[in-house]
Tab-separated table of C-alpha atoms and ligand atoms in Angstrom:
chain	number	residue	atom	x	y	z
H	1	UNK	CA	40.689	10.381	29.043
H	2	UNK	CA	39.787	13.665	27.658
H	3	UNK	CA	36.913	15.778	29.305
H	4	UNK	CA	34.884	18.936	28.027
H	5	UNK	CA	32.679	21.497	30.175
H	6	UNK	CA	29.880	22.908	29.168
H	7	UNK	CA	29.950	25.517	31.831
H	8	UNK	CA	27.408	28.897	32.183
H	9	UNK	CA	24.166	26.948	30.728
H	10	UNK	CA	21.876	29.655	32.106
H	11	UNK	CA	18.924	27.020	31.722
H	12	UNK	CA	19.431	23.429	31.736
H	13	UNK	CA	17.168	20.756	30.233
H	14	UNK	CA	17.758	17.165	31.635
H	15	UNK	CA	14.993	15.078	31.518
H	16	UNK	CA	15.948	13.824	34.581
H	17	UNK	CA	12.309	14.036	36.655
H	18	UNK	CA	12.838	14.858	40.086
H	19	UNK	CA	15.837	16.609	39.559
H	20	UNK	CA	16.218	20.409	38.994
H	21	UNK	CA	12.945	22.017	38.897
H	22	UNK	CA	10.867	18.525	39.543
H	23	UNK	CA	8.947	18.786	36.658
H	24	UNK	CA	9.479	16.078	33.749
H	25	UNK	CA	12.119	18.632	31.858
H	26	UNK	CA	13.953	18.063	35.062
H	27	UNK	CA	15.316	22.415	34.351
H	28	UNK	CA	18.545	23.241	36.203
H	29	UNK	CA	19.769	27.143	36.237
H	30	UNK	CA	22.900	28.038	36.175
H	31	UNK	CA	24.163	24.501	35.272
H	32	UNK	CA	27.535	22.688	33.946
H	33	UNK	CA	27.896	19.314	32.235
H	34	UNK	CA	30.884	17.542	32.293
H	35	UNK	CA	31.791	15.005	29.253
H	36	UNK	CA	34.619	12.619	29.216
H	37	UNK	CA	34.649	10.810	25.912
H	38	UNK	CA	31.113	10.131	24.989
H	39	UNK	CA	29.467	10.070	27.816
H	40	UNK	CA	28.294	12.603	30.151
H	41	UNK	CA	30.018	12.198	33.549
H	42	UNK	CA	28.483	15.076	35.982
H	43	UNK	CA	26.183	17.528	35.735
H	44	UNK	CA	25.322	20.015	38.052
H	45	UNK	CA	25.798	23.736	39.416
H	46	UNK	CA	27.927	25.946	37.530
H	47	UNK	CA	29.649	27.053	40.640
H	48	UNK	CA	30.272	23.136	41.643
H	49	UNK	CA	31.462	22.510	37.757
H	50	UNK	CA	34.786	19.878	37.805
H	51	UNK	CA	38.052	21.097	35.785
H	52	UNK	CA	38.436	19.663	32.596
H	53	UNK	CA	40.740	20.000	29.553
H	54	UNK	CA	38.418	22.138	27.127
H	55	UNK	CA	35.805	24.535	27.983
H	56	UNK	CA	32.798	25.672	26.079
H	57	UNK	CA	30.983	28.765	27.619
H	58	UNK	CA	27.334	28.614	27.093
H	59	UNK	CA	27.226	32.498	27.895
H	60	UNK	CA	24.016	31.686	30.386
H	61	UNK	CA	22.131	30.201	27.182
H	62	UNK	CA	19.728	27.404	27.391
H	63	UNK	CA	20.492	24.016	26.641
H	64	UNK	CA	19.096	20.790	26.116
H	65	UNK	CA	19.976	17.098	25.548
H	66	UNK	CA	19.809	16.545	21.575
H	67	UNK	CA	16.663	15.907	19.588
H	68	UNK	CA	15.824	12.577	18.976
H	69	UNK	CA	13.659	12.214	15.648
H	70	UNK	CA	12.533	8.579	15.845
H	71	UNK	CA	10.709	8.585	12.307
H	72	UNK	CA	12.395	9.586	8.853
H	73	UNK	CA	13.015	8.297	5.383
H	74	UNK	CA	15.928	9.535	4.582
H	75	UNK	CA	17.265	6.873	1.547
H	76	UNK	CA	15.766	8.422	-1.640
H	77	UNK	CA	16.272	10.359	-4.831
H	78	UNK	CA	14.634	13.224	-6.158
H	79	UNK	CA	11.977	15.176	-5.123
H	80	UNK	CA	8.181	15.615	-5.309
H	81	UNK	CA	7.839	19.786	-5.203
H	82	UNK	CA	5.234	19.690	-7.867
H	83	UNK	CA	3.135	17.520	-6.308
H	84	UNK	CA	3.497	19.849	-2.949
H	85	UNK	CA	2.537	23.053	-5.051
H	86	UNK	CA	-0.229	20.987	-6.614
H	87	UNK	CA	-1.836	20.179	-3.210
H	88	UNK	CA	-1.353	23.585	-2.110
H	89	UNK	CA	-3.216	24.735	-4.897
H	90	UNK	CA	-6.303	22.230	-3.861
H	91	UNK	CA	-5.136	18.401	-4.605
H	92	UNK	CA	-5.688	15.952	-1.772
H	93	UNK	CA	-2.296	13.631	-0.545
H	94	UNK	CA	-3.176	10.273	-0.932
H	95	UNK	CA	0.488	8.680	-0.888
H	96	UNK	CA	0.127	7.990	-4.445
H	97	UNK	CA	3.430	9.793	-4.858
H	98	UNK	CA	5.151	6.801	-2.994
H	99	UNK	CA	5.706	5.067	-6.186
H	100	UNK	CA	7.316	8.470	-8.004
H	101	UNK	CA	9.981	8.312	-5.901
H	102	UNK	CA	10.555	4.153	-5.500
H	103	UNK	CA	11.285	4.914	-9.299
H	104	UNK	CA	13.816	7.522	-8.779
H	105	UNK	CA	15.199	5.357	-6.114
H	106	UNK	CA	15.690	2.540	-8.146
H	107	UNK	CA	17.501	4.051	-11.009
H	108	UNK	CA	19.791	5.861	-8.377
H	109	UNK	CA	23.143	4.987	-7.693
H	110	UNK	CA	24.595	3.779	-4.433
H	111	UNK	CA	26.506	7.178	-3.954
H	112	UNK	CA	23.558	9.350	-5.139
H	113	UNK	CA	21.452	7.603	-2.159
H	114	UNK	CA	25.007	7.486	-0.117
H	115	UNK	CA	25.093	11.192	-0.157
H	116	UNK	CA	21.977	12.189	0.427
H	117	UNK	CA	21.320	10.880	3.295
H	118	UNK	CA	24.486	11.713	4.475
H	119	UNK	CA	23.396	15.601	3.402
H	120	UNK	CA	20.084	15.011	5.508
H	121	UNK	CA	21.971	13.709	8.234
H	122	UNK	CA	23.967	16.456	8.337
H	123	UNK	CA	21.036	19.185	8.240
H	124	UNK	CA	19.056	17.916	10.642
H	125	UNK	CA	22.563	17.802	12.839
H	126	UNK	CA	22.617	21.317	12.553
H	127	UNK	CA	19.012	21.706	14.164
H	128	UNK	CA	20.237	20.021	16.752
H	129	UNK	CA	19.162	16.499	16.256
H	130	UNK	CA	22.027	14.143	17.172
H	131	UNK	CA	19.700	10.732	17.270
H	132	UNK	CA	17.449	10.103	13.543
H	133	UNK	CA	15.907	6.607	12.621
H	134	UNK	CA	16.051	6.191	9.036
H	135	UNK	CA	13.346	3.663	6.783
H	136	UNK	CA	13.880	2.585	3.996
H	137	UNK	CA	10.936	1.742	1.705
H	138	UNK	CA	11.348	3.469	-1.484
H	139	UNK	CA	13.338	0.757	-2.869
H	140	UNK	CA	10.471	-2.497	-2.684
H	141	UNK	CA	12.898	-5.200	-4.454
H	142	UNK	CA	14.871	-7.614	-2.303
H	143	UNK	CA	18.502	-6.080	-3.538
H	144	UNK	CA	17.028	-2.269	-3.195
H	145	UNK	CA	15.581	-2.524	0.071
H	146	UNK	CA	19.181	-4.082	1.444
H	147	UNK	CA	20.638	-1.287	0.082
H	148	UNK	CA	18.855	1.471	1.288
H	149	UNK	CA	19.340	-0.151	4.784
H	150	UNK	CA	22.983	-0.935	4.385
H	151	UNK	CA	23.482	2.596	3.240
H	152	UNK	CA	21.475	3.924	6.518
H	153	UNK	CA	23.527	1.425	8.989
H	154	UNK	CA	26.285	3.929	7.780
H	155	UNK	CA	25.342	6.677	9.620
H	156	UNK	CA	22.707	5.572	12.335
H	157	UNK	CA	21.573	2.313	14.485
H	158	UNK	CA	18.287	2.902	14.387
H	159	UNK	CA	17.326	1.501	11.024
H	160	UNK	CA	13.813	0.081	9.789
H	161	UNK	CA	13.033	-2.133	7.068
H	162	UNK	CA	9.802	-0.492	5.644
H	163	UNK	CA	9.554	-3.180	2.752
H	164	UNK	CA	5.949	-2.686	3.290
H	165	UNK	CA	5.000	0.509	2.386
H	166	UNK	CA	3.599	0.254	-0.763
H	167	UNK	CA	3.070	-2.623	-3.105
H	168	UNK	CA	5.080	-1.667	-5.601
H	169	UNK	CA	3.245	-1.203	-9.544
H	170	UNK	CA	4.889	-4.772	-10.583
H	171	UNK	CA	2.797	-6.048	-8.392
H	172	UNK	CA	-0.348	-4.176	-8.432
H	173	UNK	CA	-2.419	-7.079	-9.108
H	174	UNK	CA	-1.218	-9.362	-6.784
H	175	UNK	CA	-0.500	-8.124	-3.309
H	176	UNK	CA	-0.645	-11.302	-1.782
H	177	UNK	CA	2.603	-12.092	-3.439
H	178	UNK	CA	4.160	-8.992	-2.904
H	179	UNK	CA	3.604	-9.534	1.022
H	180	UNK	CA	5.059	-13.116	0.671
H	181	UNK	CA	8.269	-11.678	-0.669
H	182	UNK	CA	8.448	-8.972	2.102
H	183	UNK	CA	7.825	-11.738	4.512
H	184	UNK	CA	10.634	-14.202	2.791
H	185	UNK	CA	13.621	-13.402	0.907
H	186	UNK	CA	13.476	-9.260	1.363
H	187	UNK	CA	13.137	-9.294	5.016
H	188	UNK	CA	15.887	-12.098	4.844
H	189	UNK	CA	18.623	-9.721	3.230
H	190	UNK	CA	17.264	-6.707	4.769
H	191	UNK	CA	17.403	-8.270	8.646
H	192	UNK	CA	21.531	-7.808	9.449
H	193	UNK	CA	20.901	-4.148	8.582
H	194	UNK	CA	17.876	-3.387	10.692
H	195	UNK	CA	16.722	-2.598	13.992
H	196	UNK	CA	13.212	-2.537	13.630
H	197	UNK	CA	10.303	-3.361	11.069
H	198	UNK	CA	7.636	-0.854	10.039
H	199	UNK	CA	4.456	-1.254	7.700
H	200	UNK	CA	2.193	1.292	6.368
H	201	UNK	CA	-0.826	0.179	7.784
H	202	UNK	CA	-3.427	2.363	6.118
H	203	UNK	CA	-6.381	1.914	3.204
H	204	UNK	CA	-4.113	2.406	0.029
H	205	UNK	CA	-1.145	-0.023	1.567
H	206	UNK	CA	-1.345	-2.584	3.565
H	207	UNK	CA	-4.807	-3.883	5.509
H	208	UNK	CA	-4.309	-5.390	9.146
H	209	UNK	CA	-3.808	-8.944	8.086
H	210	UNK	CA	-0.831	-8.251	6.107
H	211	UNK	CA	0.793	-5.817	8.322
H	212	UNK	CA	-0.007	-8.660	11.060
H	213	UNK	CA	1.865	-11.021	8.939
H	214	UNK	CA	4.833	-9.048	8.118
H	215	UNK	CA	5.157	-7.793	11.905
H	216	UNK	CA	4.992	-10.624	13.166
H	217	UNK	CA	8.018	-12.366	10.505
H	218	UNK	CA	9.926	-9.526	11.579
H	219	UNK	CA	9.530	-9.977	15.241
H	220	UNK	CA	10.679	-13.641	15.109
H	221	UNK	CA	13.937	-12.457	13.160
H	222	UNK	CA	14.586	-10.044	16.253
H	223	UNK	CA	13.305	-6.585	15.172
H	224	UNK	CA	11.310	-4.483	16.939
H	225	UNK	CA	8.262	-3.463	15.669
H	226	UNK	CA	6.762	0.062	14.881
H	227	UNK	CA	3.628	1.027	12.742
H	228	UNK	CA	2.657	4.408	10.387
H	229	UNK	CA	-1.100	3.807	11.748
H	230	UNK	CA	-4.064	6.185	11.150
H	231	UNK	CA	-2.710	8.725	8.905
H	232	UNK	CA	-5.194	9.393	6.384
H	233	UNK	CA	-8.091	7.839	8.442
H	234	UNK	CA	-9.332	5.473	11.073
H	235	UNK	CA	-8.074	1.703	10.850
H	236	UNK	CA	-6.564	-1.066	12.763
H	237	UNK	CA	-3.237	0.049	12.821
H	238	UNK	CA	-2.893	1.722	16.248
H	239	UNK	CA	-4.641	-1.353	18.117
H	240	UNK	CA	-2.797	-3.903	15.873
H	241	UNK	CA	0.572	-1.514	17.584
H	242	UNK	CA	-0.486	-2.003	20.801
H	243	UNK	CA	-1.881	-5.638	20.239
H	244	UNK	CA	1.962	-6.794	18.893
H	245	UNK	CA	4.066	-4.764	21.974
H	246	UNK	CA	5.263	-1.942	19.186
H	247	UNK	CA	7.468	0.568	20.770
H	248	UNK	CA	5.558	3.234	18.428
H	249	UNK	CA	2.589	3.972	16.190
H	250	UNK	CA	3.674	6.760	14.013
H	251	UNK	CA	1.154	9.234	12.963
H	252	UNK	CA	-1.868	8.739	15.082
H	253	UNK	CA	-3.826	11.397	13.499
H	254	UNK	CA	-7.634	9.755	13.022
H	255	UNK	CA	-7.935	8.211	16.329
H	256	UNK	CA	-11.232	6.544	17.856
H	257	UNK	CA	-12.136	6.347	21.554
H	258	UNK	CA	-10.746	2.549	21.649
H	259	UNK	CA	-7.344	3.540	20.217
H	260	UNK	CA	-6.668	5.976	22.421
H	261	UNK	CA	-7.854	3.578	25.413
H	262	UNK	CA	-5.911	0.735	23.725
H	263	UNK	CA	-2.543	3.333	23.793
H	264	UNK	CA	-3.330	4.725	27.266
H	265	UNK	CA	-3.456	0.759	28.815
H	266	UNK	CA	0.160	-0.419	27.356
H	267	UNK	CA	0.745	1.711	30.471
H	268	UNK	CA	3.902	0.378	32.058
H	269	UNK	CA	3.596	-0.552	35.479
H	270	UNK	CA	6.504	1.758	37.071
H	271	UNK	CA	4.260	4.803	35.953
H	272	UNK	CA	7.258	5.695	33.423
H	273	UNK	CA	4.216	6.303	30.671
H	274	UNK	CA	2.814	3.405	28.017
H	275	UNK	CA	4.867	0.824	26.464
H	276	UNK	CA	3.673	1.724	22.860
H	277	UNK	CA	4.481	5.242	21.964
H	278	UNK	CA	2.129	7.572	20.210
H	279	UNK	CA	4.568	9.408	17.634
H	280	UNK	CA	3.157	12.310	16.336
H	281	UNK	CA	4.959	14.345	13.116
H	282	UNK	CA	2.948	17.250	12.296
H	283	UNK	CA	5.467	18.256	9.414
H	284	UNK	CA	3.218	15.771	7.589
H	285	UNK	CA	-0.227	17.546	8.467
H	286	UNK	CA	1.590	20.904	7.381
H	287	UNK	CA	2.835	19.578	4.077
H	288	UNK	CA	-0.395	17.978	3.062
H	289	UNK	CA	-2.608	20.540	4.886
H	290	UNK	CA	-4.676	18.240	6.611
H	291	UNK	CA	-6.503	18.377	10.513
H	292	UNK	CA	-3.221	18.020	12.994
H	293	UNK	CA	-3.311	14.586	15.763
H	294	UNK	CA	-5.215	15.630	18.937
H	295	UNK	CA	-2.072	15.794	21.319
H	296	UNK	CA	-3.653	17.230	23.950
H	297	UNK	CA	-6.519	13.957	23.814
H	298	UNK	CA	-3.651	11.463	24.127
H	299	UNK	CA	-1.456	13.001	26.553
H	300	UNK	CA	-4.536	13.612	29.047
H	301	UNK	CA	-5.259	10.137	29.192
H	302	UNK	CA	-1.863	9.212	30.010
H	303	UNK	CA	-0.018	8.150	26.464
H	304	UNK	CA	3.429	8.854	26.206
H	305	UNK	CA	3.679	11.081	23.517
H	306	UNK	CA	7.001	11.657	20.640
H	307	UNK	CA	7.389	14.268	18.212
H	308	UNK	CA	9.229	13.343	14.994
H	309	UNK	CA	9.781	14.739	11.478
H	310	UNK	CA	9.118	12.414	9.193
H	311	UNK	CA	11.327	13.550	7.052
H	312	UNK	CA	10.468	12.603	3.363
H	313	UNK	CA	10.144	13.783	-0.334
H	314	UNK	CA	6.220	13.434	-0.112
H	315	UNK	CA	4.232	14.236	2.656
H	316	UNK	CA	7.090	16.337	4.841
H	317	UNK	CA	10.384	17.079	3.766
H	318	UNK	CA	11.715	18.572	6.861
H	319	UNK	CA	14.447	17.623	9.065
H	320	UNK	CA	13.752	20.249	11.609
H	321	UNK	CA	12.623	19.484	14.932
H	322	UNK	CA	12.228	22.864	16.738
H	323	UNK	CA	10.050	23.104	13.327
H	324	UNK	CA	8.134	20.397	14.588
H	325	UNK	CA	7.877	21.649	18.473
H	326	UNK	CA	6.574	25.101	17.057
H	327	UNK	CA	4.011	23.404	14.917
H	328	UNK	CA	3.086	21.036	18.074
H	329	UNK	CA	2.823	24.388	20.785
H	330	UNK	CA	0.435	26.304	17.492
H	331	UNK	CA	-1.627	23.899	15.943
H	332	UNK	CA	-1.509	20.245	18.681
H	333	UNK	CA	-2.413	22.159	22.214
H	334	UNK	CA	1.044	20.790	23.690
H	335	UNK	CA	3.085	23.401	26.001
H	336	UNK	CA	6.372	24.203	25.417
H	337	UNK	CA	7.518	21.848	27.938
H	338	UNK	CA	5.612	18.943	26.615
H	339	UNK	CA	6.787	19.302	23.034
H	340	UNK	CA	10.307	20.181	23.900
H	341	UNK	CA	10.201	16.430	26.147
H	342	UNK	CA	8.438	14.883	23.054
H	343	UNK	CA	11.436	15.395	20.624
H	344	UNK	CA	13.931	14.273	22.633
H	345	UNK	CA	12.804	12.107	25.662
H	346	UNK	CA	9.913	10.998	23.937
H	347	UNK	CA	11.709	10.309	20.526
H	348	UNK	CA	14.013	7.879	22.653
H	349	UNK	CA	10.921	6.655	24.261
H	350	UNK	CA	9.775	5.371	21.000
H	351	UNK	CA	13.327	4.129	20.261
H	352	UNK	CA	13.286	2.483	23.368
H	353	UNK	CA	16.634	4.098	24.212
H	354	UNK	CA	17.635	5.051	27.644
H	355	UNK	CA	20.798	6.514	26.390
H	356	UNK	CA	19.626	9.123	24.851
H	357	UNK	CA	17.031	12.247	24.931
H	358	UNK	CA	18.626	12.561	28.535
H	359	UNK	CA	21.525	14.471	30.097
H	360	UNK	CA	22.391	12.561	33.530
H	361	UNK	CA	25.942	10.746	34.135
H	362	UNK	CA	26.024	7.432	32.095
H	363	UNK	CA	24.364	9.200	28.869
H	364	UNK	CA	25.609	10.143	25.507
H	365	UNK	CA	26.786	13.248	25.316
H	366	UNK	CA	24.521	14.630	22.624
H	367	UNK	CA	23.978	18.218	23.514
H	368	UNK	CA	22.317	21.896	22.089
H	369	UNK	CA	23.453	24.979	23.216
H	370	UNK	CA	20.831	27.370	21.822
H	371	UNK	CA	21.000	30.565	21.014
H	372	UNK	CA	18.337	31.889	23.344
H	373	UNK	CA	17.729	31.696	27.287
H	374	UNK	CA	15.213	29.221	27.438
H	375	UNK	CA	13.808	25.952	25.625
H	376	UNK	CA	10.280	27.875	25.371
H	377	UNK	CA	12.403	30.094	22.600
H	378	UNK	CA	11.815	26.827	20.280
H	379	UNK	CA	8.589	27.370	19.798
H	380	UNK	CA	8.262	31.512	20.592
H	381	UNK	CA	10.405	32.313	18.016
H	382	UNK	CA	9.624	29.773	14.938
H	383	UNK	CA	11.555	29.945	11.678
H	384	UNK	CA	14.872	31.480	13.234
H	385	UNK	CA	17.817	29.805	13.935
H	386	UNK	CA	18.185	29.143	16.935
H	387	UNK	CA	21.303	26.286	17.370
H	388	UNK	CA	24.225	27.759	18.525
H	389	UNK	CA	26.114	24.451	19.341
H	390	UNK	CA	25.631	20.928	18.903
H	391	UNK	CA	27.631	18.198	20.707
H	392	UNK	CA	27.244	14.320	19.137
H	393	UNK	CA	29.024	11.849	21.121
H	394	UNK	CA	30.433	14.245	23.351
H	395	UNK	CA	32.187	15.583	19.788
H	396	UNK	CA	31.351	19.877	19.034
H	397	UNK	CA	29.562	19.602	16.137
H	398	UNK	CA	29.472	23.082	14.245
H	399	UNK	CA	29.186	26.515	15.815
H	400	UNK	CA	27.143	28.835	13.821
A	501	LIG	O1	5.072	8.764	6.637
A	501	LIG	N1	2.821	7.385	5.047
A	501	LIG	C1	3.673	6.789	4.474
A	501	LIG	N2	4.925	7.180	4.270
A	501	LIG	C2	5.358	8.538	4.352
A	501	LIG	C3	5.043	9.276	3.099
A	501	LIG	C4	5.958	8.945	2.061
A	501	LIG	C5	5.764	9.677	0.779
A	501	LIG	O2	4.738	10.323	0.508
A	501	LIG	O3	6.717	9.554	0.004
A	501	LIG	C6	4.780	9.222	5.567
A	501	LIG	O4	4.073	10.240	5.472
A	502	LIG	FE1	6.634	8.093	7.600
């Protein structure tokens, strides 16, 4: 079996509570982590570190497990930068655009889509995100949506038929029968490629009784569920989250007193935080300028909250996380600490992974070396580059 140190981590994140520092990031100094194959086997002081066959000297950097970005769309083709430069010069985002791209989608080839996400992938990789969920959604026929998800099954198991995002113009005048054929034949062929199901749950796209409907299809074929819920205003969409056990609602940013209470008591009863997840992906608030989610409302009443991308040719085409924990520390009142556990332990939180977002023996070995000497550079010094290293799988990624 072959084994890799990571040995001299000046600053170790684990997620591990109760370990290290005994705070939630679980901080180690002067740290080593052993991998053997995949999987993390030991971690612990430096001085303590096992032998193994390869060494990779952090220099007394920080590191931290990999980012987990639990909400992107990722199978599409071409972009919308004229309708970003025409919202920054005053037009409101009303996810109109939606249908722009479903059309370039369409007309794309299986290799256009293929390589694009695969070029995505690979970006976000290099800012350190070794775990992405990818939607589909801009494909709304029965053969396009199976393709998009066949085409994200080949890079990443956490895959989400979002058949239900918009109804799609052919159908304009009769949603009804657009959310029968989500319910029936599309969710039919998209189903073997899928993890979860996902609706956009919002005035504009689908009201609670559909999303209800096609939730609750996809639960009985064996996905788990996950909502984009009060994005461009109030609605049913968190409580309808909370109602149906979703491991997420994705968004969150026009929240009432009763969604937030609904959130805070899917509180699991081991105290390990709330059994829906409150994603929040203020990439999207940036991109559309509009107010950012009230972080600091839902974690002060106890909501476990993720930080995600939402990486996408409309309302946030990002795929950087430590983009995302700046923007959370500026504009969302989280600390450092809170946003850094967000995008990775909370991100597998709302993936309702235990494998991942973590650095204890048993996990993956998906692992950041930074190029700084603490996480709290991720959001102090925004914009630079701060990934030295990235393990995936226990497997050194690129080295910058
Ligand atoms: O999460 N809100 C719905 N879906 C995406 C936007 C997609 C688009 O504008 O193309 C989102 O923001
Ligand atoms: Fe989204």
């Amino acid at each position: 079996m072959s084994s890799l140190l990571v040995d001299n981590i000046g600053e170790l994140v684990t997620n591990v509570p109760g370990t290290g520092d005994g705070s939630p990031l679980g901080l180690r100094r002067d740290a080593a982590v052993l991998v053997e194959e995949e999987r993390v086997a030991w971690v612990g002081p430096a001085r303590y570190a096992p032998a193994a066959d390869r060494r990779i000297d952090a220099g007394g950097a920080a590191a931290l497990p990999g980012f987990v970005d639990s909400h992107a769309h990722l199978v599409f083709a071409g972009d919308r930068a004229a309708e970003f430069a025409a919202r920054m010069a005053g037009q409101p985002y009303t996810g109109g655009g939606i249908r722009t791209t479903v059309g370039a989608t369409r007309a794309a080839s299986d290799d256009t889509l293929r390589t694009t996400v695969r070029r995505l992938v690979g970006e976000a990789m290099r800012q350190g995100t070794t775990t992405i969920e990818i939607k589909s959604g801009y494909g709304l026929t029965v053969a396009d949506e199976a393709r998009s998800l066949r085409i994200a099954a080949e890079v990443s198991d956490e895959t989400t038929f979002l058949g239900a995002h918009v109804v799609p113009t052919e159908y304009a005048d009769r949603p009804d029968d657009y959310v029968g054929l989500v319910c029936g034949p599309m969710l039919a062929a998209a189903a073997p490629y899928a993890r979860w199901v996902d609706v956009f749950c919002e005035r504009g796209a689908f009201d609670a009784d559909h999303a209800r409907a096609i939730l609750t299809v996809g639960q009985a074929a064996g996905l788990g569920v996950r909502l984009h819920a009060n994005q461009l205003g109030p609605g049913p969409g968190v409580r309808l989250g909370v109602e149906l056990g979703a491991a997420s609602v994705d968004h969150c940013t026009h929240l009432d007193d009763a969604d937030v209470a609904a959130l805070a008591g899917s509180a699991a009863a081991d105290g390990s935080g709330t059994t829906t997840v409150a994603t929040l992906l203020p990439g999207a608030e940036f991109s559309t300028r509009s107010p950012y989610p009230d972080a600091r409302r839902l974690l002060d009443a106890g909501v476990t909250v993720a930080l995600a991308t939402d990486c996408n040719p409309g309302s946030s085409y990002t795929s950087s996380m430590p983009f995302c924990v700046a923007l959370a520390v500026r504009e969302m009142r989280m600390t450092p600490a809170e946003a850094v556990w967000a995008a990775t332990a909370g991100g597998a939180r709302a993936l309702r992974r235990t494998d991942v977002g973590v650095l204890r023996p048993g996990a993956r070995a998906d692992l950041t070396v930074l190029d700084a000497p603490s996480y709290l550079h991720l959001a102090y010094r925004p914009g630079v580059p701060l990934i030295r290293q990235v393990l995936h799988n226990g497997v050194p990624q690129c080295r910058s």
